[in-house]
Short mmCIF file of C-alpha atoms in Angstrom, two decimals:
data_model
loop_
_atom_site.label_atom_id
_atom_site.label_comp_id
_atom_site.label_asym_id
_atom_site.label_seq_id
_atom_site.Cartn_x
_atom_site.Cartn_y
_atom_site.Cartn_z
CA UNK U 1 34.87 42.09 24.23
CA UNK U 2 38.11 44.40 24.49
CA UNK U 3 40.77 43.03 25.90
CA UNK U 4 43.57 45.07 27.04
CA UNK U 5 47.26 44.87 25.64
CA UNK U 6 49.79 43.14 27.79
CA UNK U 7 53.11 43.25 26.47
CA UNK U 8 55.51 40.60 28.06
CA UNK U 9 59.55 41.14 28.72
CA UNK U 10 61.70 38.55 30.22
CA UNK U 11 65.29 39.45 31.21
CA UNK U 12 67.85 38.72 28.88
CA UNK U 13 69.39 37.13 31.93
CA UNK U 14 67.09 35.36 33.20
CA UNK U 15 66.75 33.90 29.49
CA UNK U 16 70.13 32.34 29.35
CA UNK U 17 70.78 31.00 32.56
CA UNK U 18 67.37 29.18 32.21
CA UNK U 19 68.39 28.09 29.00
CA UNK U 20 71.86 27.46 30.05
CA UNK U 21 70.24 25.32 33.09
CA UNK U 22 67.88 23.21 30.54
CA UNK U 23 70.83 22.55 28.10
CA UNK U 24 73.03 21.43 31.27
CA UNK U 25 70.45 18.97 32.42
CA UNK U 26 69.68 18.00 28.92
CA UNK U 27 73.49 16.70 27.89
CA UNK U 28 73.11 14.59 31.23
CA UNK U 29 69.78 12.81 30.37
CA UNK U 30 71.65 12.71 26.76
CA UNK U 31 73.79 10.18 27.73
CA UNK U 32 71.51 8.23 30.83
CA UNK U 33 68.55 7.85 28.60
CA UNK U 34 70.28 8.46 25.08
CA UNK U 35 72.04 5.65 24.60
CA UNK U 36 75.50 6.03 25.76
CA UNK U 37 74.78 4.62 29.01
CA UNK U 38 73.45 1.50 27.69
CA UNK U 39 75.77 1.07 25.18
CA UNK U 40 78.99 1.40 27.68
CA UNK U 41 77.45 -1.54 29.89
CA UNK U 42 76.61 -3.67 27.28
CA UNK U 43 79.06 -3.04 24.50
CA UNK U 44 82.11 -2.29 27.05
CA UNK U 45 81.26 -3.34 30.28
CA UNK U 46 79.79 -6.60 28.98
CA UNK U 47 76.02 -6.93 30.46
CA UNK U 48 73.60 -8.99 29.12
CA UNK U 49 71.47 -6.89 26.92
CA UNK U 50 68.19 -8.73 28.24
CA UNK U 51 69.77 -7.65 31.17
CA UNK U 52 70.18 -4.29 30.27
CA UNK U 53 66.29 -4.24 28.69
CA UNK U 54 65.24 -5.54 31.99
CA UNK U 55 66.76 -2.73 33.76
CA UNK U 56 64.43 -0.30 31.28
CA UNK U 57 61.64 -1.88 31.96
CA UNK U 58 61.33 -1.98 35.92
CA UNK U 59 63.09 1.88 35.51
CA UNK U 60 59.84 2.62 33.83
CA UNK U 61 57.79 1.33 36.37
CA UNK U 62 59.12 3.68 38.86
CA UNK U 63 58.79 6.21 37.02
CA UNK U 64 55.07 6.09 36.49
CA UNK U 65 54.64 6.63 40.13
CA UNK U 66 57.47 9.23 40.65
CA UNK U 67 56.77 12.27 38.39
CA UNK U 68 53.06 12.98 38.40
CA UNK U 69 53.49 12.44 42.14
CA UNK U 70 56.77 15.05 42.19
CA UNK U 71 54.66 17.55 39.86
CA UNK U 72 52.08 17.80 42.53
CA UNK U 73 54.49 18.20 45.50
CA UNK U 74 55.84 21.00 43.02
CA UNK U 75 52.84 23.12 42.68
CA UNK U 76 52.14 22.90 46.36
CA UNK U 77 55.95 23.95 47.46
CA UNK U 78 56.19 27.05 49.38
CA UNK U 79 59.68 28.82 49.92
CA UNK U 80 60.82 31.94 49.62
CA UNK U 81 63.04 30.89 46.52
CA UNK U 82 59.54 29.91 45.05
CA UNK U 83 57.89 26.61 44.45
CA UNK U 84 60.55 24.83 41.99
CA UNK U 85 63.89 26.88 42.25
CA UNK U 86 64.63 25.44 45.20
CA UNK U 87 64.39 21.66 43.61
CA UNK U 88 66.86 23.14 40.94
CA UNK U 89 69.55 24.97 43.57
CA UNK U 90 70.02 22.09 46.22
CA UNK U 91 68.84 19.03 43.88
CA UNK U 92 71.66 19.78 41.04
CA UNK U 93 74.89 18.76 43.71
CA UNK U 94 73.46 15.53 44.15
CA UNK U 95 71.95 14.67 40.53
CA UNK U 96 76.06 15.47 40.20
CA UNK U 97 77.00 12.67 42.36
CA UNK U 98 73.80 10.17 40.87
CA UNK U 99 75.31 10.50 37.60
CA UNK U 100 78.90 9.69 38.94
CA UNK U 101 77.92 6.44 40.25
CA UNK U 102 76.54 5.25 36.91
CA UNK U 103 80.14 5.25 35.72
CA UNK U 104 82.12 3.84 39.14
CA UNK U 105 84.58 1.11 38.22
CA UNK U 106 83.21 -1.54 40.45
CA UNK U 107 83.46 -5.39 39.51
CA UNK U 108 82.19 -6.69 36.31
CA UNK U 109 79.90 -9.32 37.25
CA UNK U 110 76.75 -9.75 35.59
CA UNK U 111 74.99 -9.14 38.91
CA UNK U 112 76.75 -6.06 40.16
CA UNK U 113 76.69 -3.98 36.87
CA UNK U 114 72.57 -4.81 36.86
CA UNK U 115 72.37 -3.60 40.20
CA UNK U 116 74.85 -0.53 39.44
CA UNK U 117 72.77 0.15 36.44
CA UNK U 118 69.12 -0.42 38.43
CA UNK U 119 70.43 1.77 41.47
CA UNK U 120 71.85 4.22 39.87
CA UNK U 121 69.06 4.76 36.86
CA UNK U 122 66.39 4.96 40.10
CA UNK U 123 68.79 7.64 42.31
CA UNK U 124 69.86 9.77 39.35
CA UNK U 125 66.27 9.88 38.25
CA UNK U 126 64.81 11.44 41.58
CA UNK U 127 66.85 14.13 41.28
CA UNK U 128 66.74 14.83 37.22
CA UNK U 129 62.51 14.37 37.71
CA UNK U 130 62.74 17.25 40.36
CA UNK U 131 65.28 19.27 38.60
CA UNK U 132 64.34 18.68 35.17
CA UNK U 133 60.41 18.94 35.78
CA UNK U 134 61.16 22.34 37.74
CA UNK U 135 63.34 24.01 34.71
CA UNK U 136 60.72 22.77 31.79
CA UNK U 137 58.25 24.79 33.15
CA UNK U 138 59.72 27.99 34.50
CA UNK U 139 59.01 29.53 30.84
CA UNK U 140 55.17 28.93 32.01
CA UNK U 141 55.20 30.73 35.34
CA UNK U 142 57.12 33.64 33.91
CA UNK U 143 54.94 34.29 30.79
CA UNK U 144 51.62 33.51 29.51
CA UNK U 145 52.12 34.92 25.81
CA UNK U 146 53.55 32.30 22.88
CA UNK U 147 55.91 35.67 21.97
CA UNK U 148 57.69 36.12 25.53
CA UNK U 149 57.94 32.45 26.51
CA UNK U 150 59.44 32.27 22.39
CA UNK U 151 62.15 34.82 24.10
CA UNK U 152 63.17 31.94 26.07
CA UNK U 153 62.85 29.02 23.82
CA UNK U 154 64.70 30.38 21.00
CA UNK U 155 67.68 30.75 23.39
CA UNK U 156 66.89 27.20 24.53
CA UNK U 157 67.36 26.06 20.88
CA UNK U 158 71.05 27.85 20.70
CA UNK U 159 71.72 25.89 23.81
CA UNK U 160 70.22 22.93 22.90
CA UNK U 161 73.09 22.55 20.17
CA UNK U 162 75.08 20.61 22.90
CA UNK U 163 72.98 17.90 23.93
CA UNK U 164 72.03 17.51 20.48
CA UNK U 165 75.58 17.27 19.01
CA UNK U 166 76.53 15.21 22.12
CA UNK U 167 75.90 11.87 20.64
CA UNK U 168 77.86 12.44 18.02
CA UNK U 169 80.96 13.29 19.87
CA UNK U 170 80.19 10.56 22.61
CA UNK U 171 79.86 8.01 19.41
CA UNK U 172 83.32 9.34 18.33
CA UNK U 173 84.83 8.75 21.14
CA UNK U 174 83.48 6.09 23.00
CA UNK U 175 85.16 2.63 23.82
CA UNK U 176 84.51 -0.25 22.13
CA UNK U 177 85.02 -3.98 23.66
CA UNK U 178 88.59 -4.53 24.76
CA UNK U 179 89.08 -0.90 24.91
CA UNK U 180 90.21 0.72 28.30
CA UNK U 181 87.40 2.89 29.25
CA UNK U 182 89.50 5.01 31.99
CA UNK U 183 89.87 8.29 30.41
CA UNK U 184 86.30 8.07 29.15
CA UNK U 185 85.01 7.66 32.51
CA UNK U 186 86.95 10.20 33.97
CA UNK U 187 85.74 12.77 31.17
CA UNK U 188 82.36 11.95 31.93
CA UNK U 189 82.57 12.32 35.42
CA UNK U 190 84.10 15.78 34.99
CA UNK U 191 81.79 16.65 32.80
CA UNK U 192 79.00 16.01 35.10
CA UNK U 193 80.86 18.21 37.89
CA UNK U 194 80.64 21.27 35.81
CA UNK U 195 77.33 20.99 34.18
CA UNK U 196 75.65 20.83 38.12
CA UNK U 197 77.50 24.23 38.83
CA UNK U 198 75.84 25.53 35.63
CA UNK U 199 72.43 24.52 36.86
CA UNK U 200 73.17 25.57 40.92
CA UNK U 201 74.33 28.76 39.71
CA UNK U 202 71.39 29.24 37.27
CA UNK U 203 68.99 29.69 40.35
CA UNK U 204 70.17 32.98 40.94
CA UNK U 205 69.18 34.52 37.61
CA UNK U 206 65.12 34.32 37.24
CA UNK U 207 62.39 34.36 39.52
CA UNK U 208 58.85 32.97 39.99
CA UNK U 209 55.85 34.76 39.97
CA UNK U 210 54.61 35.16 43.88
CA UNK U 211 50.35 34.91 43.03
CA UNK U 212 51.04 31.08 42.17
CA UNK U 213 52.14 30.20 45.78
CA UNK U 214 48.82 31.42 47.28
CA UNK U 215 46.49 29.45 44.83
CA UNK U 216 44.70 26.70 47.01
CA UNK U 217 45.66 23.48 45.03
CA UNK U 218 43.25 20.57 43.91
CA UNK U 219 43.27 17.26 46.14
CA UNK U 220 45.70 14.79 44.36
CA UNK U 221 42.96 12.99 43.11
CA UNK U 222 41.03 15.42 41.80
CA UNK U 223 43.92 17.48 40.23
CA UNK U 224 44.89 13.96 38.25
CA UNK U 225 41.21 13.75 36.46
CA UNK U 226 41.37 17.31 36.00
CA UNK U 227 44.13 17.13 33.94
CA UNK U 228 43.16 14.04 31.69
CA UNK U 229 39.75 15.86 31.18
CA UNK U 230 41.45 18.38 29.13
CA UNK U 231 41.29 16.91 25.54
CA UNK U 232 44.14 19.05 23.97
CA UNK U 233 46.48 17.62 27.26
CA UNK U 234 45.25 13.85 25.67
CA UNK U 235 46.38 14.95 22.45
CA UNK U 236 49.49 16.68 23.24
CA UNK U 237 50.27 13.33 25.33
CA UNK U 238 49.83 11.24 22.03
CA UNK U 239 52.77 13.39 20.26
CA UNK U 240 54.89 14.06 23.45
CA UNK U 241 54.98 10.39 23.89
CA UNK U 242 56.13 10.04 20.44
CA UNK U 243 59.17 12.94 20.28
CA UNK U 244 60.54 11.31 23.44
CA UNK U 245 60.45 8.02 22.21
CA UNK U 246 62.16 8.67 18.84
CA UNK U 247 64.87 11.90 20.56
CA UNK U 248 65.63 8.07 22.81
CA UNK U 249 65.93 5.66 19.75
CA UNK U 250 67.69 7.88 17.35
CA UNK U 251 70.35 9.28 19.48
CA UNK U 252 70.91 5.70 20.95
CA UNK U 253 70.72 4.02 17.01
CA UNK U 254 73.49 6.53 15.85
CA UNK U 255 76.54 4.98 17.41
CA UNK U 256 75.43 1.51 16.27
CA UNK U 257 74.59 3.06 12.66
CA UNK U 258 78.09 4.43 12.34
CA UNK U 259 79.92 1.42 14.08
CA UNK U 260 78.30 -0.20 11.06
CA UNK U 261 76.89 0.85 8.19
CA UNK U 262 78.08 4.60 7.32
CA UNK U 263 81.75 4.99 7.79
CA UNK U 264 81.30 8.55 6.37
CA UNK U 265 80.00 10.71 8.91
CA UNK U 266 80.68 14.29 7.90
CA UNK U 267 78.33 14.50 5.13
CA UNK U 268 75.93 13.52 7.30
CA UNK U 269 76.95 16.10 10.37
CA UNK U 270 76.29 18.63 8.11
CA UNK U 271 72.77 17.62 6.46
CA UNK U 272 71.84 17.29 10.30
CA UNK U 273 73.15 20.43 11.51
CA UNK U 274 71.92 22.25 8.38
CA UNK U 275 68.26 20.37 9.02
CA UNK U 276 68.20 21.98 12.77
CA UNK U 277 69.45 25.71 11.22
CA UNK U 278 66.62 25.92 8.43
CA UNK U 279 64.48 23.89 10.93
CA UNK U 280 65.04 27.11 13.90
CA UNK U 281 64.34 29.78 11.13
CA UNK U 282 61.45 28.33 9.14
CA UNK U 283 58.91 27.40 12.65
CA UNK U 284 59.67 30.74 13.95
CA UNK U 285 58.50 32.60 10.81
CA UNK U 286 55.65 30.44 10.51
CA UNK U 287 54.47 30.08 14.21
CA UNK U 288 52.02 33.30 13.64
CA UNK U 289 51.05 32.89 10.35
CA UNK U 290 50.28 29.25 10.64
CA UNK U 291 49.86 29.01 13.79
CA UNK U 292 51.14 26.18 15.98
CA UNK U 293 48.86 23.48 15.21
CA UNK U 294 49.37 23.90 11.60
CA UNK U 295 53.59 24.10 12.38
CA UNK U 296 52.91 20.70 14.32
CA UNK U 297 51.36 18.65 11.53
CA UNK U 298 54.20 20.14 9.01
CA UNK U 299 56.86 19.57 11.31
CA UNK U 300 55.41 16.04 12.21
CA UNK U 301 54.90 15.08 8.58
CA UNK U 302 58.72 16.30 7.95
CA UNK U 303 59.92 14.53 10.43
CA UNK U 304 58.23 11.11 9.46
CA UNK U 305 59.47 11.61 6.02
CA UNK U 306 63.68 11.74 7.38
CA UNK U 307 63.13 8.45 9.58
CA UNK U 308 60.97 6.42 6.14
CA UNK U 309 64.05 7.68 3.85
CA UNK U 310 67.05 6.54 6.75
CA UNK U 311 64.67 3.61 6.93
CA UNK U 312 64.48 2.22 3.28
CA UNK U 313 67.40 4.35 1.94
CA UNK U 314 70.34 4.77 5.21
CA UNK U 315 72.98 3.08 3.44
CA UNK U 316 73.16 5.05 0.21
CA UNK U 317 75.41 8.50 1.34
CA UNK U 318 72.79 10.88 -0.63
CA UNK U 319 69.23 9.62 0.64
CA UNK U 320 71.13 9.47 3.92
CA UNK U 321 72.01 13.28 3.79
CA UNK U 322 68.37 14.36 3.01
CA UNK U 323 67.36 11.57 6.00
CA UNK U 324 69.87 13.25 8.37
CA UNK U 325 68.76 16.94 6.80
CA UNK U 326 64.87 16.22 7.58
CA UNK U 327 65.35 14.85 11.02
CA UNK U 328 67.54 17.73 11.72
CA UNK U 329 64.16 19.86 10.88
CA UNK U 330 61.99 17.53 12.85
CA UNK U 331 64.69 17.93 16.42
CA UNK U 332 64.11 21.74 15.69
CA UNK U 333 60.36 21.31 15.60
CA UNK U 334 60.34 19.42 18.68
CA UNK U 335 62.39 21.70 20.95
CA UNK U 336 60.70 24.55 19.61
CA UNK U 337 56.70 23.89 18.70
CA UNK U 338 56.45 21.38 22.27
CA UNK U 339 57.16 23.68 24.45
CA UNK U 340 54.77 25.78 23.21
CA UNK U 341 52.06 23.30 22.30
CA UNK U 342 52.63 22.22 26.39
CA UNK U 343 52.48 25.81 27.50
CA UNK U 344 48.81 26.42 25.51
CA UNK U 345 48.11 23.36 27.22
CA UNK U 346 48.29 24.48 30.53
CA UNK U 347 47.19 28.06 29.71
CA UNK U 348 43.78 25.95 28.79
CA UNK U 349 43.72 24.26 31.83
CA UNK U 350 44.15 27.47 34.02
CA UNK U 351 41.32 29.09 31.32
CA UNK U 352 39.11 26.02 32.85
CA UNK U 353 40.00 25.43 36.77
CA UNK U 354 41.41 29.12 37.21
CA UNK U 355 44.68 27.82 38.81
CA UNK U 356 48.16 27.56 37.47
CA UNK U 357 49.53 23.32 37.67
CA UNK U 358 52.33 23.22 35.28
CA UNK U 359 53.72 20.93 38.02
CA UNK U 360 51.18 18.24 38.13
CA UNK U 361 50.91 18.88 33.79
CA UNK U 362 54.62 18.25 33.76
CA UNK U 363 54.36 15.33 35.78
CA UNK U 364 51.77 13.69 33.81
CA UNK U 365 53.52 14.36 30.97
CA UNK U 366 56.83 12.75 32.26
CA UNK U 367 54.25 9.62 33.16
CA UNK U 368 54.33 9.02 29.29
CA UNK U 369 57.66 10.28 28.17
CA UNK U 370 59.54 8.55 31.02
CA UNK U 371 58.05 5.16 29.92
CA UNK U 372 58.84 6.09 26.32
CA UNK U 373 62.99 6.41 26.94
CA UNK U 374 62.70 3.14 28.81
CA UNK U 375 60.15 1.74 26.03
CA UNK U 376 62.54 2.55 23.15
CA UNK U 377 65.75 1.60 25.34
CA UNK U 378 64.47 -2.26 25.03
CA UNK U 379 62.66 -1.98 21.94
CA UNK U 380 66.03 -1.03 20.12
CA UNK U 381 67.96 -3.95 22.04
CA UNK U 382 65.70 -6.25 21.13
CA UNK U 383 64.97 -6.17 17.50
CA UNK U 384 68.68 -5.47 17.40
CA UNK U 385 68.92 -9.25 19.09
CA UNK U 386 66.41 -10.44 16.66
CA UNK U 387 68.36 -9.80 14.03
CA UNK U 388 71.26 -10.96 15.10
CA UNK U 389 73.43 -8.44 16.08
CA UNK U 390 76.48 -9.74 18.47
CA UNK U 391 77.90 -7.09 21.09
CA UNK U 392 80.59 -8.45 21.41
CA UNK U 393 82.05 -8.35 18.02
CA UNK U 394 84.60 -5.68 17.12
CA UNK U 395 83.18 -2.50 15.42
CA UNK U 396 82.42 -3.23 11.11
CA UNK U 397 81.77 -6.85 11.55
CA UNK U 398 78.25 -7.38 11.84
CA UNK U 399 76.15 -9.65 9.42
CA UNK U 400 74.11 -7.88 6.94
CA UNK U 401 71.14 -9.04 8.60
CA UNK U 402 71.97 -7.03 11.64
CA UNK U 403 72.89 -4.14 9.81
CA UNK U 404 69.39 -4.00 8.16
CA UNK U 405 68.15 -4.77 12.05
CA UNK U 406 69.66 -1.39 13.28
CA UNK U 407 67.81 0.64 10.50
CA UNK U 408 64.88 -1.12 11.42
CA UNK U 409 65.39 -0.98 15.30
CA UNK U 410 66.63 2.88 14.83
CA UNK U 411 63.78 4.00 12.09
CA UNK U 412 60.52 1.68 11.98
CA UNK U 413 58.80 2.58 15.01
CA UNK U 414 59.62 6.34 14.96
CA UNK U 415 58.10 6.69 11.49
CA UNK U 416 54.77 4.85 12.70
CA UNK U 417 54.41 7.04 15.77
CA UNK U 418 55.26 10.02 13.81
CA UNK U 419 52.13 9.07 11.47
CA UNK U 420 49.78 8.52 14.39
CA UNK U 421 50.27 12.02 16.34
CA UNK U 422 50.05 13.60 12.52
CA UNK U 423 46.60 12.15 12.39
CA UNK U 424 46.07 12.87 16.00
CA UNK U 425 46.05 16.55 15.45
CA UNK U 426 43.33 16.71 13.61
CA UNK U 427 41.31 17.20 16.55
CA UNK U 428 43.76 19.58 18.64
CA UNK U 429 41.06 22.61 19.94
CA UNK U 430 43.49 24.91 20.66
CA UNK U 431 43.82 27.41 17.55
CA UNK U 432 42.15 30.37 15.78
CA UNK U 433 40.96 34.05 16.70
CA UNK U 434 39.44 32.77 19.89
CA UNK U 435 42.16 31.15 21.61
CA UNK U 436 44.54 33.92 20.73
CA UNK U 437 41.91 36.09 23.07
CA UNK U 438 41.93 33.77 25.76
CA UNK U 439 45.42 33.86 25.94
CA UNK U 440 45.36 37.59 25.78
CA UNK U 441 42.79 38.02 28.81
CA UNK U 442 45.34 35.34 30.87
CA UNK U 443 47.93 37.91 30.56
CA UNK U 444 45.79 40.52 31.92
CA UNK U 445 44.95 38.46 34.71
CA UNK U 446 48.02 37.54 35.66
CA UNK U 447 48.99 40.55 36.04
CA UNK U 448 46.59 41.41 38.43
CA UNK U 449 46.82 38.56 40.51
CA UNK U 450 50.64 39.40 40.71
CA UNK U 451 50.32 43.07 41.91
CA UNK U 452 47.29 41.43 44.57
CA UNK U 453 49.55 38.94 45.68
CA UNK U 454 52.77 41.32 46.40
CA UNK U 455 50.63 43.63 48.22
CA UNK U 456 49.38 40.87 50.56
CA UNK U 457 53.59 39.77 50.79
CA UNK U 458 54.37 43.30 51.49
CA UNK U 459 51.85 43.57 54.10
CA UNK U 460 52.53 40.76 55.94
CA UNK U 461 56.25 41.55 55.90
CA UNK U 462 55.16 45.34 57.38
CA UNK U 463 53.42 43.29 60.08
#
């Protein structure tokens, strides 16, 4: 069967200000789910880290009713603005102000900072599911080819460079007990003021398609089993789970790792950022040749390989360089090959029901990562309190034992979930000569659906 050529062109605009928008949001959920958060109220603030592991946990909860439920409001939305730009323009003031209560100065009792922490975790998280959900998968309603939504991914990667540094810096400068946490606060907060603008303003720079709005969406119901009864969505659930989880417990493990264990950083900046570079370069060349599924397994074998050589070698400078230079390859991999994995995903699901739910997809999805950041939030705590590990003792003075409990708390589980999604992709469908015609015919028909549906908009408005 001939299929006819579609070629694909985003606006350079509209590819930075998304990507500008994503990278916004990102250094935000950075330092919420990241780490930094937890580490202020429990290594400056003083809470109880069972505390703190308890506020993870019922956080997780919550969110396993919120997003797939938001992702279905989402692909039923109707506005002129389209059915998740308007989440992004009026939700980013007050994911602002969210984020500004998690750092309020308010009294230091065990009880109030678990019930700052609880209330704030559940408001800011309404608003950064909605915003967050809405700005993952705008590449997937503007594009259907791997080679235009790569347009705006590979900008997302530039961008990405902040959240992904961010630790770092935040780990630099962060308090420690006794310290006065004023000016860190008040950074913070400022930060958070100028990242919302970014994303408000963003909303004015890309546009939906219009055919999407006048699909007739599935019954909640039925648009839940029709997701889970697309196998490569099962699989791609196995390894999304698993890049959330480890993005959580590695950017959360560094500050501990350098508090304790490596007082020589640079080195290790540098294998990192050097990891990401060569990382960005080598999955781009090889996503056509290779195709993703084959850049998945490599990038997920990579990946496993940094976190087993932090894990048995971290406190040796050189085996922590290649570590640091191999996980740098495996963050590439993830911000690049995902979104494209998810994409295929839902471009499968649309070959099967003939709508478009990247909503309800992303919502599912965020039913498995969501738990993961809270999962590896508490996980980390606690093996660090099984080892030993006191909060409350100035930074370098840690036993041995609990220096050999971060590595494990920071690198163990990582490497085994890196190895199960390796072995889980054996069995991802979605690859070879036939799915690169499916995915060819979904571009023509979008494109007819799109010049339908503005000729039905342009009639009603002559009306």
């Amino acid at each position: 069967m001939e299929t006819t050529t579609i070629e694909e062109r985003i606006p350079w605009k509209s590819r930075i200000w998304i990507s500008l928008a994503d990278s916004s949001v990102a250094m935000l959920q950075t330092i919420v789910g990241g780490g930094a958060l937890t580490y202020y109220f429990t290594r400056v603030r003083g809470l109880d880290p069972n505390l703190a592991g308890l506020v993870w946990l019922l956080f997780g909860i919550w969110n396993a009713v919120n997003d797939p439920l938001f992702g279905f409001i989402s692909d039923r939305t109707k506005s002129k603005l389209g059915r998740r730009r308007p989440y992004i323009r009026y939700g980013a003031p007050i994911l602002t102000l969210g984020f500004i209560f998690l750092w309020l100065d308010l009294p230091t009792s065990q009880g109030v900072m678990f019930f700052q922490l609880l209330i704030g975790l559940f408001v800011y998280d309404i608003l950064y599911t909605a915003i967050a959900t809405s700005i993952y998968i705008m590449p997937y309603e503007m594009a259907v080819s791997n080679k235009a939504r790569s347009s705006i991914f590979i900008w997302k990667i530039i961008f990405m460079i902040f959240p992904n540094v961010l630790p770092f810096v935040i780990a630099a400068i962060q308090p420690g007990p006794g310290d006065d946490p004023t000016n860190y606060r008040i950074l913070l907060m400022g930060m958070a003021i100028f990242l919302g603008l970014i994303v408000f303003l963003s909303t004015f720079f890309y546009e939906e398609k219009v055919f999407t709005q006048q699909e007739e969406q599935f019954p909640f119901l039925k648009s839940l089993k029709e997701s889970f009864l697309n196998f490569a969505f099962v699989i791609f659930l196995v390894v999304s789970f698993t890049v959330i989880y480890i993005q959580t417990s590695l950017m959360q493990g560094v500050a501990y790792y350098f508090d304790e264990i490596m007082m020589t950083p640079l080195p290790l900046y540098l294998g990192l950022a050097a990891g990401i570079v060569f990382g960005i370069w080598f999955w781009i060349r090889k996503r056509d040749p290779w195709g993703v599924k084959t850049c998945v397994r490599v990038w997920l074998a990579a990946f496993a390989a940094g976190c087993l050589i932090m894990l048995l070698g971290g406190k040796l400078l050189i085996p922590a360089v290649i570590g640091f230079f191999l996980i740098g390859v495996g963050f590439a991999g993830g911000m690049y090959l995902i979104p494209i994995m998810n994409g295929d995903v839902i471009d499968y699901d649309e070959q099967r029901t003939g709508l478009r739910r990247e909503g309800m997809y992303a919502g599912i999805n965020s039913l498995v990562t969501k738990p993961a950041i809270s999962l590896a939030q508490a996980a980390f705590l606690w093996i660090l309190q099984a080892n030993g590990y006191d909060p409350l003792l100035t930074k370098g003075l840690q036993s041995p034992q609990a220096e050999n409990g971060i590595l494990l708390a920071w690198m163990l589980i990582p490497a085994i979930l890196l190895t199960i999604s390796w072995l889980t992709m054996r069995w991802y469908p979605l690859a070879g000569k036939q799915w690169d015609e499916i995915k060819q015919q979904l571009s023509v028909i979008h494109e007819e659906k799109e010049r339908l549906a503005l000729q039905k908009l342009h009639a009603k408005t002559a009306d």
